Amino acid sequence: SFLTNKSHETDLCQDVNESLATILTKDPSLDVRLLAIRQVCELAHNATNDAISDTAATTPSATTSNTTTPPSRTYTPDISVFSAELLLAVANRVSSKNKIERRDAITGLAQIFHKHYIRKILRHVQDGGDDCDIEVILRVLHEHCSEEQTKNYKFVVEAEEKFGWIPQKVFECVYFSDATDPELRNRIYQIVDDVLLDGGLTATSRAVGLAIILHGLKKKGKENAFKWMCALFSQRSQLQRALGLYLDARVKAKGCEAGSAEAFTADAEAMEKLEVVASLSSPLVGISSSNSDSTADMSSVLKRFHTAKDKHIFRILSTIASPTHSPSARKRAFDELPKRTKGMGAVSVAWTKALARRCSMGAFVNFESIEHCIILAQESFEANDCKVSSLFLTCVKTMIAPFPALAATKESFKNLVEFLEVVRTDVTPEAKKELEEYGIVTLISDILAKSASSMPGKGNGD
């Protein structure tokens, strides 16, 4: 309330920041800390860069026609009144022993990061659409990914100190396994897929945002967060492969003669593969005890799922079992699966929704963003900026480690082959030296080799 109504009083706001930070880190009451987390995050997320908005009401009063109501002044806190120390105090609660406190803290911080940091950085790229001028993109990346140049911009340094560390904290939460806190793991998937770089951004903006975030995660001292990010996507990749193998096995079992020994054997093999899917997906969580089937165990849930009569359930899942599926396929899975599995009971619906969430590719990385990273790497090179070109290629190399098929689409693979041909043959001696400095040829070659392994006929499940 104080930060809302008195946001223009800087000194007092500093005192309030310090008091709130103390409450967040030291107050023994869980209820008090949760209230502080939620209010700080909500106020910070809703904050603007315009502290005061005036609404002058000139409507005649009900009692007299020659008087007017005084102008009303609605105070919305400016984001500048929230100190980096206060946000770090919220981050401190991510390591809390209480699961709700952990979940609320990291969710609030991620929403703040998206609105007040990455969206602000990408605003000119977003305005330019998918055909944004490469000079705009180069300028943004040099401001935020060049250590020497960043120091020249005070506002960049301040924003980095206040918000730039939040993705690191998000990915460090992957440390909490399904055995420890499955609901937090589900939330992290949701934050990464839909909050850090949301679907409202253009594919070009998401590619640039991905480059900025990955560059930050590779800085000294943040190596663990980068490793946890890779672990999260590796788990998704394994789940996609396991789901694909199960769906194939199920089709094979359905093709056998009913009641035959071959059918029983094939069905048992399919169930074994479904159990592998379950081991890589979310356990049964978040089901109210009021539900009639809340006592269902995983075995019964999997049996209901496997024997479902609606073929569309499995067709929908097959569309998201590959990392190259479209955002529309993901949306269709989220919309249709809860309806089609409703008859299996609440537990089965919840498990299937979590399976779709963990399996499908979100806005953080998908085939669109990787395709645009490759295009932008080419355009950066053509603009004589090998440093930025290497940033985009590093994004591609990082993400095809778990998802090689992302760079094996017809368009992406063709662009990579053309890019490699250019950098090997059609460059000046000066450009060749810079290519070697940033390892451009090696990056492209490594990407092509990895992605080629997942192309049709190569025997890879991706």
Tab-separated table of C-alpha atoms in Angstrom:
chain	number	residue	atom	x	y	z
A	1	SER	CA	0.000	0.000	0.000
A	2	PHE	CA	2.782	2.444	0.920
A	3	LEU	CA	4.752	1.729	-2.262
A	4	THR	CA	1.563	2.359	-4.230
A	5	ASN	CA	0.495	5.606	-2.592
A	6	LYS	CA	3.876	7.115	-1.727
A	7	SER	CA	6.013	5.891	-4.615
A	8	HIS	CA	7.121	9.462	-5.324
A	9	GLU	CA	8.769	9.760	-1.896
A	10	THR	CA	12.090	8.110	-2.692
A	11	ASP	CA	13.726	8.144	0.743
A	12	LEU	CA	10.684	6.688	2.465
A	13	CYS	CA	10.379	4.013	-0.224
A	14	GLN	CA	13.969	3.008	0.423
A	15	ASP	CA	13.145	2.482	4.089
A	16	VAL	CA	10.075	0.421	3.139
A	17	ASN	CA	12.178	-1.698	0.755
A	18	GLU	CA	14.592	-2.452	3.575
A	19	SER	CA	11.771	-3.299	5.983
A	20	LEU	CA	10.074	-5.605	3.478
A	21	ALA	CA	13.370	-7.323	2.692
A	22	THR	CA	13.849	-7.963	6.409
A	23	ILE	CA	10.342	-9.425	6.697
A	24	LEU	CA	10.948	-11.692	3.707
A	25	THR	CA	14.224	-13.051	4.990
A	26	LYS	CA	13.725	-13.088	8.752
A	27	ASP	CA	10.045	-13.103	9.764
A	28	PRO	CA	9.252	-16.462	11.420
A	29	SER	CA	5.612	-16.462	10.254
A	30	LEU	CA	4.975	-18.295	6.984
A	31	ASP	CA	1.684	-16.434	6.470
A	32	VAL	CA	3.422	-13.076	6.803
A	33	ARG	CA	6.193	-14.051	4.376
A	34	LEU	CA	3.694	-15.383	1.828
A	35	LEU	CA	1.699	-12.159	2.042
A	36	ALA	CA	4.870	-10.124	1.555
A	37	ILE	CA	5.957	-12.228	-1.449
A	38	ARG	CA	2.587	-11.931	-3.148
A	39	GLN	CA	2.170	-8.202	-2.546
A	40	VAL	CA	5.712	-7.274	-3.571
A	41	CYS	CA	5.523	-9.390	-6.733
A	42	GLU	CA	2.071	-8.145	-7.677
A	43	LEU	CA	2.986	-4.492	-7.151
A	44	ALA	CA	6.284	-4.841	-8.989
A	45	HIS	CA	4.684	-6.676	-11.893
A	46	ASN	CA	1.933	-4.060	-12.223
A	47	ALA	CA	4.384	-1.160	-11.865
A	48	THR	CA	4.945	1.207	-14.757
A	49	ASN	CA	7.550	3.766	-15.699
A	50	ASP	CA	4.995	6.535	-15.170
A	51	ALA	CA	4.492	6.937	-11.452
A	52	ILE	CA	1.435	9.189	-11.521
A	53	SER	CA	-1.570	9.214	-13.797
A	54	ASP	CA	-4.018	12.083	-13.535
A	55	THR	CA	-7.714	11.636	-14.139
A	56	ALA	CA	-9.487	14.986	-14.137
A	57	ALA	CA	-13.160	14.493	-13.530
A	58	THR	CA	-15.129	17.454	-14.803
A	59	THR	CA	-18.571	15.935	-14.524
A	60	PRO	CA	-21.037	18.275	-12.746
A	61	SER	CA	-21.825	17.276	-9.199
A	62	ALA	CA	-25.172	15.699	-8.358
A	63	THR	CA	-26.132	18.606	-6.116
A	64	THR	CA	-24.971	21.602	-8.101
A	65	SER	CA	-24.284	22.222	-11.727
A	66	ASN	CA	-21.550	24.836	-11.246
A	67	THR	CA	-19.068	22.733	-9.274
A	68	THR	CA	-16.779	19.987	-10.442
A	69	THR	CA	-15.122	17.120	-8.664
A	70	PRO	CA	-11.396	17.676	-8.011
A	71	PRO	CA	-8.895	15.821	-10.189
A	72	SER	CA	-8.247	12.349	-8.852
A	73	ARG	CA	-4.640	11.178	-8.656
A	74	THR	CA	-4.116	7.476	-8.957
A	75	TYR	CA	-0.655	6.372	-7.930
A	76	THR	CA	0.846	3.369	-9.628
A	77	PRO	CA	4.300	2.534	-8.304
A	78	ASP	CA	7.181	3.077	-10.672
A	79	ILE	CA	9.374	-0.001	-11.044
A	80	SER	CA	12.325	2.090	-9.927
A	81	VAL	CA	11.015	2.200	-6.347
A	82	PHE	CA	11.556	-1.555	-6.018
A	83	SER	CA	15.179	-2.131	-5.102
A	84	ALA	CA	17.343	-4.972	-6.352
A	85	GLU	CA	17.824	-5.959	-2.710
A	86	LEU	CA	14.053	-6.378	-2.247
A	87	LEU	CA	13.750	-8.624	-5.289
A	88	LEU	CA	16.740	-10.632	-4.082
A	89	ALA	CA	14.942	-11.036	-0.763
A	90	VAL	CA	12.012	-12.543	-2.671
A	91	ALA	CA	14.507	-14.827	-4.435
A	92	ASN	CA	15.773	-15.894	-1.023
A	93	ARG	CA	12.428	-17.615	-0.441
A	94	VAL	CA	12.959	-19.895	-3.448
A	95	SER	CA	15.144	-22.032	-1.178
A	96	SER	CA	12.453	-22.127	1.524
A	97	LYS	CA	11.418	-25.459	3.034
A	98	ASN	CA	7.806	-24.533	2.275
A	99	LYS	CA	6.671	-25.596	-1.206
A	100	ILE	CA	4.073	-22.842	-1.659
A	101	GLU	CA	6.601	-20.181	-0.699
A	102	ARG	CA	9.094	-21.534	-3.248
A	103	ARG	CA	6.487	-21.672	-5.997
A	104	ASP	CA	5.033	-18.207	-5.385
A	105	ALA	CA	8.448	-16.555	-5.206
A	106	ILE	CA	9.830	-17.944	-8.461
A	107	THR	CA	6.559	-17.384	-10.333
A	108	GLY	CA	6.368	-13.739	-9.263
A	109	LEU	CA	10.013	-13.090	-10.156
A	110	ALA	CA	9.613	-14.651	-13.614
A	111	GLN	CA	6.614	-12.456	-14.382
A	112	ILE	CA	8.552	-9.370	-13.281
A	113	PHE	CA	11.505	-10.379	-15.462
A	114	HIS	CA	9.316	-10.764	-18.522
A	115	LYS	CA	7.485	-7.454	-18.184
A	116	HIS	CA	10.208	-5.157	-16.892
A	117	TYR	CA	13.343	-6.642	-18.439
A	118	ILE	CA	13.100	-8.836	-21.515
A	119	ARG	CA	10.004	-7.157	-22.979
A	120	LYS	CA	11.611	-3.753	-22.504
A	121	ILE	CA	14.877	-4.870	-24.116
A	122	LEU	CA	13.049	-6.407	-27.077
A	123	ARG	CA	10.528	-3.612	-27.670
A	124	HIS	CA	12.205	-2.266	-30.837
A	125	VAL	CA	12.782	-5.781	-32.184
A	126	GLN	CA	9.133	-6.598	-31.477
A	127	ASP	CA	8.010	-3.416	-33.231
A	128	GLY	CA	10.013	-4.480	-36.292
A	129	GLY	CA	8.147	-7.783	-36.597
A	130	ASP	CA	9.717	-10.940	-38.003
A	131	ASP	CA	11.474	-8.845	-40.659
A	132	CYS	CA	13.080	-6.501	-38.141
A	133	ASP	CA	16.127	-4.644	-39.493
A	134	ILE	CA	19.303	-6.505	-38.542
A	135	GLU	CA	20.906	-3.244	-37.381
A	136	VAL	CA	18.257	-2.921	-34.663
A	137	ILE	CA	18.980	-6.473	-33.513
A	138	LEU	CA	22.744	-5.951	-33.538
A	139	ARG	CA	22.400	-2.802	-31.458
A	140	VAL	CA	20.244	-4.573	-28.855
A	141	LEU	CA	22.636	-7.504	-28.556
A	142	HIS	CA	25.730	-5.326	-28.301
A	143	GLU	CA	24.091	-3.290	-25.543
A	144	HIS	CA	23.238	-6.377	-23.508
A	145	CYS	CA	25.766	-9.054	-24.496
A	146	SER	CA	29.000	-7.083	-24.922
A	147	GLU	CA	30.820	-6.694	-21.605
A	148	GLU	CA	32.777	-3.648	-22.785
A	149	GLN	CA	29.804	-1.828	-24.284
A	150	THR	CA	27.385	-2.699	-21.486
A	151	LYS	CA	29.536	-0.745	-19.019
A	152	ASN	CA	28.889	2.405	-21.050
A	153	TYR	CA	25.145	2.214	-20.425
A	154	LYS	CA	24.197	2.884	-16.816
A	155	PHE	CA	20.564	1.885	-17.394
A	156	VAL	CA	21.681	-1.483	-18.803
A	157	VAL	CA	23.896	-2.177	-15.792
A	158	GLU	CA	21.122	-1.214	-13.359
A	159	ALA	CA	18.539	-3.355	-15.144
A	160	GLU	CA	20.940	-6.299	-15.204
A	161	GLU	CA	21.550	-5.988	-11.469
A	162	LYS	CA	17.843	-5.760	-10.702
A	163	PHE	CA	16.390	-8.323	-13.129
A	164	GLY	CA	19.062	-10.043	-15.220
A	165	TRP	CA	19.741	-12.818	-12.692
A	166	ILE	CA	16.133	-14.071	-12.589
A	167	PRO	CA	16.452	-16.735	-15.364
A	168	GLN	CA	19.405	-18.122	-13.432
A	169	LYS	CA	17.181	-18.513	-10.385
A	170	VAL	CA	14.424	-20.114	-12.487
A	171	PHE	CA	16.705	-22.797	-13.890
A	172	GLU	CA	18.365	-23.428	-10.531
A	173	CYS	CA	14.908	-24.538	-9.364
A	174	VAL	CA	15.311	-27.613	-11.578
A	175	TYR	CA	17.422	-28.846	-8.644
A	176	PHE	CA	14.110	-29.686	-6.944
A	177	SER	CA	13.297	-33.067	-8.465
A	178	ASP	CA	9.905	-34.706	-8.924
A	179	ALA	CA	10.639	-36.745	-5.828
A	180	THR	CA	11.162	-33.544	-3.817
A	181	ASP	CA	8.606	-31.113	-5.255
A	182	PRO	CA	6.766	-32.258	-8.404
A	183	GLU	CA	4.431	-29.256	-8.400
A	184	LEU	CA	7.395	-26.885	-8.527
A	185	ARG	CA	8.856	-28.906	-11.411
A	186	ASN	CA	5.540	-28.551	-13.264
A	187	ARG	CA	5.568	-24.822	-12.538
A	188	ILE	CA	9.124	-24.435	-13.841
A	189	TYR	CA	8.131	-26.045	-17.136
A	190	GLN	CA	5.250	-23.577	-17.351
A	191	ILE	CA	7.445	-20.572	-16.499
A	192	VAL	CA	10.098	-21.537	-19.046
A	193	ASP	CA	7.551	-22.304	-21.771
A	194	ASP	CA	5.078	-19.459	-21.290
A	195	VAL	CA	6.562	-16.687	-19.151
A	196	LEU	CA	10.263	-15.990	-19.783
A	197	LEU	CA	9.654	-15.592	-23.534
A	198	ASP	CA	5.909	-15.733	-24.041
A	199	GLY	CA	4.038	-16.597	-27.220
A	200	GLY	CA	3.037	-12.965	-27.727
A	201	LEU	CA	6.559	-12.199	-28.930
A	202	THR	CA	7.447	-12.630	-32.582
A	203	ALA	CA	9.724	-15.526	-33.510
A	204	THR	CA	12.485	-13.003	-34.191
A	205	SER	CA	12.038	-11.435	-30.742
A	206	ARG	CA	12.118	-14.867	-29.123
A	207	ALA	CA	15.326	-15.737	-30.970
A	208	VAL	CA	16.974	-12.522	-29.762
A	209	GLY	CA	15.608	-13.048	-26.242
A	210	LEU	CA	16.953	-16.610	-26.238
A	211	ALA	CA	20.409	-15.312	-27.217
A	212	ILE	CA	20.347	-12.771	-24.375
A	213	ILE	CA	19.202	-15.276	-21.740
A	214	LEU	CA	21.667	-17.998	-22.786
A	215	HIS	CA	24.501	-15.465	-22.885
A	216	GLY	CA	23.631	-14.520	-19.302
A	217	LEU	CA	23.503	-18.161	-18.179
A	218	LYS	CA	26.988	-18.789	-19.588
A	219	LYS	CA	28.598	-16.017	-17.547
A	220	LYS	CA	31.043	-16.959	-14.841
A	221	GLY	CA	29.260	-18.038	-11.688
A	222	LYS	CA	26.069	-19.109	-13.473
A	223	GLU	CA	27.333	-22.413	-14.865
A	224	ASN	CA	25.084	-24.485	-12.598
A	225	ALA	CA	21.953	-22.754	-13.886
A	226	PHE	CA	23.034	-23.520	-17.459
A	227	LYS	CA	23.552	-27.191	-16.569
A	228	TRP	CA	20.125	-27.384	-14.915
A	229	MET	CA	18.554	-25.817	-18.008
A	230	CYS	CA	20.175	-28.487	-20.170
A	231	ALA	CA	18.946	-31.167	-17.748
A	232	LEU	CA	15.376	-29.859	-17.987
A	233	PHE	CA	15.342	-29.988	-21.782
A	234	SER	CA	17.086	-33.351	-21.783
A	235	GLN	CA	14.245	-34.714	-19.671
A	236	ARG	CA	11.735	-33.313	-22.180
A	237	SER	CA	13.623	-34.870	-25.084
A	238	GLN	CA	13.696	-38.271	-23.371
A	239	LEU	CA	9.971	-37.973	-22.647
A	240	GLN	CA	9.186	-37.166	-26.291
A	241	ARG	CA	11.150	-40.187	-27.478
A	242	ALA	CA	9.535	-42.456	-24.871
A	243	LEU	CA	6.059	-41.230	-25.807
A	244	GLY	CA	6.754	-41.820	-29.496
A	245	LEU	CA	7.935	-45.359	-28.789
A	246	TYR	CA	4.850	-46.072	-26.684
A	247	LEU	CA	2.471	-44.755	-29.346
A	248	ASP	CA	4.182	-46.908	-31.987
A	249	ALA	CA	3.982	-49.967	-29.714
A	250	ARG	CA	0.305	-49.311	-29.025
A	251	VAL	CA	-0.469	-49.122	-32.744
A	252	LYS	CA	1.403	-52.400	-33.252
A	253	ALA	CA	-0.585	-54.073	-30.450
A	254	LYS	CA	-3.889	-52.834	-31.873
A	255	GLY	CA	-2.934	-54.317	-35.231
A	256	CYS	CA	-2.613	-57.828	-33.824
A	257	GLU	CA	-5.454	-60.325	-33.943
A	258	ALA	CA	-7.636	-59.880	-30.849
A	259	GLY	CA	-7.081	-62.562	-28.204
A	260	SER	CA	-3.960	-63.975	-29.854
A	261	ALA	CA	-0.704	-64.630	-28.030
A	262	GLU	CA	0.915	-62.053	-30.291
A	263	ALA	CA	-1.643	-59.446	-29.183
A	264	PHE	CA	-1.042	-60.135	-25.468
A	265	THR	CA	2.719	-59.920	-25.929
A	266	ALA	CA	2.524	-56.695	-27.946
A	267	ASP	CA	0.114	-55.131	-25.447
A	268	ALA	CA	2.423	-55.988	-22.549
A	269	GLU	CA	5.348	-54.413	-24.407
A	270	ALA	CA	3.290	-51.268	-25.012
A	271	MET	CA	2.400	-51.044	-21.305
A	272	GLU	CA	6.082	-51.347	-20.394
A	273	LYS	CA	6.819	-48.420	-22.682
A	274	LEU	CA	3.980	-46.420	-21.117
A	275	GLU	CA	5.539	-47.008	-17.690
A	276	VAL	CA	8.759	-45.479	-19.036
A	277	VAL	CA	6.711	-42.456	-20.159
A	278	ALA	CA	5.250	-42.184	-16.660
A	279	SER	CA	8.704	-42.315	-15.064
A	280	LEU	CA	9.783	-39.312	-17.150
A	281	SER	CA	6.582	-37.319	-16.650
A	282	SER	CA	4.910	-35.844	-13.591
A	283	PRO	CA	3.831	-38.078	-10.710
A	284	LEU	CA	0.252	-37.803	-9.476
A	285	VAL	CA	-0.003	-34.431	-7.732
A	286	GLY	CA	-2.471	-31.670	-7.036
A	287	ILE	CA	-5.620	-33.798	-6.833
A	288	SER	CA	-8.180	-32.815	-4.208
A	289	SER	CA	-9.218	-35.530	-1.762
A	290	SER	CA	-12.851	-34.723	-2.637
A	291	ASN	CA	-12.436	-36.346	-6.033
A	292	SER	CA	-13.984	-39.794	-6.239
A	293	ASP	CA	-10.857	-41.310	-7.768
A	294	SER	CA	-8.306	-39.372	-5.720
A	295	THR	CA	-6.940	-42.604	-4.273
A	296	ALA	CA	-6.039	-43.948	-7.725
A	297	ASP	CA	-2.447	-45.056	-8.045
A	298	MET	CA	-0.264	-44.653	-11.107
A	299	SER	CA	-0.841	-48.230	-12.229
A	300	SER	CA	-4.614	-47.789	-12.493
A	301	VAL	CA	-4.231	-44.382	-14.164
A	302	LEU	CA	-1.944	-45.860	-16.822
A	303	LYS	CA	-4.316	-48.767	-17.406
A	304	ARG	CA	-7.250	-46.406	-17.938
A	305	PHE	CA	-5.155	-44.269	-20.243
A	306	HIS	CA	-3.849	-47.228	-22.264
A	307	THR	CA	-7.311	-48.739	-22.761
A	308	ALA	CA	-9.052	-45.481	-23.707
A	309	LYS	CA	-11.413	-45.921	-26.664
A	310	ASP	CA	-10.966	-42.392	-28.062
A	311	LYS	CA	-8.313	-42.710	-30.778
A	312	HIS	CA	-7.991	-38.922	-30.984
A	313	ILE	CA	-6.237	-38.869	-27.580
A	314	PHE	CA	-3.322	-40.780	-29.043
A	315	ARG	CA	-3.366	-38.930	-32.348
A	316	ILE	CA	-3.128	-35.619	-30.513
A	317	LEU	CA	-0.255	-36.883	-28.377
A	318	SER	CA	1.558	-38.111	-31.481
A	319	THR	CA	1.638	-34.528	-32.802
A	320	ILE	CA	3.622	-33.313	-29.779
A	321	ALA	CA	5.910	-36.340	-29.505
A	322	SER	CA	8.282	-34.643	-31.954
A	323	PRO	CA	10.157	-31.415	-31.038
A	324	THR	CA	9.331	-29.903	-34.437
A	325	HIS	CA	5.600	-29.611	-33.765
A	326	SER	CA	3.924	-26.240	-34.242
A	327	PRO	CA	2.588	-23.918	-31.513
A	328	SER	CA	-0.909	-24.645	-32.851
A	329	ALA	CA	-0.389	-28.384	-32.241
A	330	ARG	CA	0.595	-27.598	-28.655
A	331	LYS	CA	-2.485	-25.424	-28.168
A	332	ARG	CA	-4.736	-28.107	-29.634
A	333	ALA	CA	-3.286	-30.680	-27.234
A	334	PHE	CA	-3.910	-28.386	-24.243
A	335	ASP	CA	-7.473	-27.667	-25.393
A	336	GLU	CA	-8.563	-31.136	-26.481
A	337	LEU	CA	-6.908	-33.607	-24.115
A	338	PRO	CA	-8.741	-32.511	-20.921
A	339	LYS	CA	-12.087	-32.868	-22.732
A	340	ARG	CA	-11.303	-36.246	-24.252
A	341	THR	CA	-9.896	-37.766	-21.044
A	342	LYS	CA	-12.648	-36.420	-18.769
A	343	GLY	CA	-14.356	-39.805	-18.601
A	344	MET	CA	-11.233	-41.387	-17.095
A	345	GLY	CA	-11.547	-39.383	-13.874
A	346	ALA	CA	-9.884	-36.296	-12.426
A	347	VAL	CA	-6.580	-38.003	-11.630
A	348	SER	CA	-6.164	-39.280	-15.184
A	349	VAL	CA	-7.097	-35.884	-16.625
A	350	ALA	CA	-4.511	-34.148	-14.433
A	351	TRP	CA	-1.802	-36.653	-15.342
A	352	THR	CA	-2.522	-36.356	-19.083
A	353	LYS	CA	-2.446	-32.548	-18.876
A	354	ALA	CA	0.917	-32.691	-17.108
A	355	LEU	CA	2.194	-35.117	-19.762
A	356	ALA	CA	1.218	-32.692	-22.535
A	357	ARG	CA	2.758	-29.773	-20.638
A	358	ARG	CA	6.073	-31.521	-20.150
A	359	CYS	CA	6.229	-32.999	-23.629
A	360	SER	CA	5.274	-30.017	-25.806
A	361	MET	CA	7.645	-27.270	-26.921
A	362	GLY	CA	6.860	-23.844	-25.499
A	363	ALA	CA	7.804	-20.320	-26.511
A	364	PHE	CA	11.304	-20.449	-24.978
A	365	VAL	CA	12.578	-22.798	-27.661
A	366	ASN	CA	10.820	-24.432	-30.611
A	367	PHE	CA	11.458	-24.966	-34.308
A	368	GLU	CA	10.403	-21.376	-35.110
A	369	SER	CA	12.895	-19.763	-32.745
A	370	ILE	CA	15.729	-22.040	-33.911
A	371	GLU	CA	14.892	-21.348	-37.560
A	372	HIS	CA	15.098	-17.621	-36.842
A	373	CYS	CA	18.360	-18.014	-34.897
A	374	ILE	CA	19.888	-19.569	-38.028
A	375	ILE	CA	18.542	-16.801	-40.271
A	376	LEU	CA	19.775	-14.101	-37.884
A	377	ALA	CA	23.207	-15.749	-37.677
A	378	GLN	CA	23.440	-15.468	-41.459
A	379	GLU	CA	22.238	-11.872	-41.503
A	380	SER	CA	24.667	-10.919	-38.729
A	381	PHE	CA	27.551	-12.411	-40.686
A	382	GLU	CA	26.460	-10.530	-43.819
A	383	ALA	CA	26.468	-7.366	-41.679
A	384	ASN	CA	30.115	-8.140	-40.781
A	385	ASP	CA	29.307	-9.022	-37.181
A	386	CYS	CA	30.735	-12.470	-36.471
A	387	LYS	CA	30.391	-11.963	-32.727
A	388	VAL	CA	26.588	-11.738	-32.873
A	389	SER	CA	26.484	-14.485	-35.505
A	390	SER	CA	28.284	-16.760	-33.059
A	391	LEU	CA	25.748	-15.877	-30.323
A	392	PHE	CA	22.883	-17.133	-32.472
A	393	LEU	CA	24.776	-20.234	-33.601
A	394	THR	CA	25.616	-21.026	-29.978
A	395	CYS	CA	21.878	-20.907	-29.200
A	396	VAL	CA	21.245	-23.397	-31.996
A	397	LYS	CA	24.055	-25.715	-30.911
A	398	THR	CA	22.880	-25.622	-27.283
A	399	MET	CA	19.276	-26.438	-28.123
A	400	ILE	CA	19.893	-29.173	-30.687
A	401	ALA	CA	21.927	-31.115	-28.129
A	402	PRO	CA	18.638	-32.394	-26.639
A	403	PHE	CA	16.532	-31.669	-29.758
A	404	PRO	CA	18.621	-32.346	-32.911
A	405	ALA	CA	15.509	-32.356	-35.102
A	406	LEU	CA	15.017	-28.616	-34.508
A	407	ALA	CA	17.788	-27.822	-37.001
A	408	ALA	CA	16.912	-30.707	-39.316
A	409	THR	CA	13.794	-29.127	-40.788
A	410	LYS	CA	14.002	-28.617	-44.549
A	411	GLU	CA	14.360	-24.821	-44.321
A	412	SER	CA	16.833	-24.729	-41.441
A	413	PHE	CA	19.087	-27.454	-42.828
A	414	LYS	CA	19.151	-25.785	-46.258
A	415	ASN	CA	20.079	-22.429	-44.703
A	416	LEU	CA	22.872	-24.021	-42.670
A	417	VAL	CA	24.356	-25.760	-45.709
A	418	GLU	CA	24.280	-22.493	-47.685
A	419	PHE	CA	25.802	-20.614	-44.748
A	420	LEU	CA	28.634	-23.134	-44.456
A	421	GLU	CA	29.360	-22.884	-48.177
A	422	VAL	CA	29.636	-19.091	-47.967
A	423	VAL	CA	31.930	-18.991	-44.923
A	424	ARG	CA	34.208	-21.635	-46.435
A	425	THR	CA	34.635	-20.102	-49.863
A	426	ASP	CA	33.337	-16.571	-50.284
A	427	VAL	CA	35.136	-14.514	-47.610
A	428	THR	CA	37.930	-11.946	-47.519
A	429	PRO	CA	41.167	-12.613	-45.574
A	430	GLU	CA	39.994	-10.158	-42.885
A	431	ALA	CA	36.642	-11.906	-42.553
A	432	LYS	CA	38.355	-15.295	-42.419
A	433	LYS	CA	40.382	-14.171	-39.418
A	434	GLU	CA	37.222	-13.098	-37.588
A	435	LEU	CA	35.479	-16.345	-38.536
A	436	GLU	CA	38.311	-18.261	-36.898
A	437	GLU	CA	38.230	-16.038	-33.805
A	438	TYR	CA	34.569	-16.840	-33.154
A	439	GLY	CA	34.655	-20.410	-34.448
A	440	ILE	CA	31.846	-19.875	-36.948
A	441	VAL	CA	32.824	-22.696	-39.319
A	442	THR	CA	33.180	-25.160	-36.439
A	443	LEU	CA	29.818	-24.138	-34.979
A	444	ILE	CA	27.978	-24.625	-38.275
A	445	SER	CA	29.717	-27.952	-38.944
A	446	ASP	CA	28.873	-29.256	-35.477
A	447	ILE	CA	25.223	-28.211	-35.869
A	448	LEU	CA	24.929	-29.879	-39.271
A	449	ALA	CA	26.496	-33.102	-38.004
A	450	LYS	CA	24.191	-33.261	-34.989
A	451	SER	CA	21.008	-32.350	-36.857
A	452	ALA	CA	21.753	-34.731	-39.747
A	453	SER	CA	21.604	-37.639	-37.301
A	454	SER	CA	17.883	-37.002	-36.723
A	455	MET	CA	16.859	-36.668	-40.361
A	456	PRO	CA	14.547	-39.318	-41.892
A	457	GLY	CA	16.330	-42.575	-42.569
A	458	LYS	CA	19.004	-41.993	-39.901
A	459	GLY	CA	17.293	-44.159	-37.290
A	460	ASN	CA	16.904	-41.480	-34.641
A	461	GLY	CA	13.706	-41.367	-32.642
A	462	ASP	CA	13.518	-37.605	-32.851
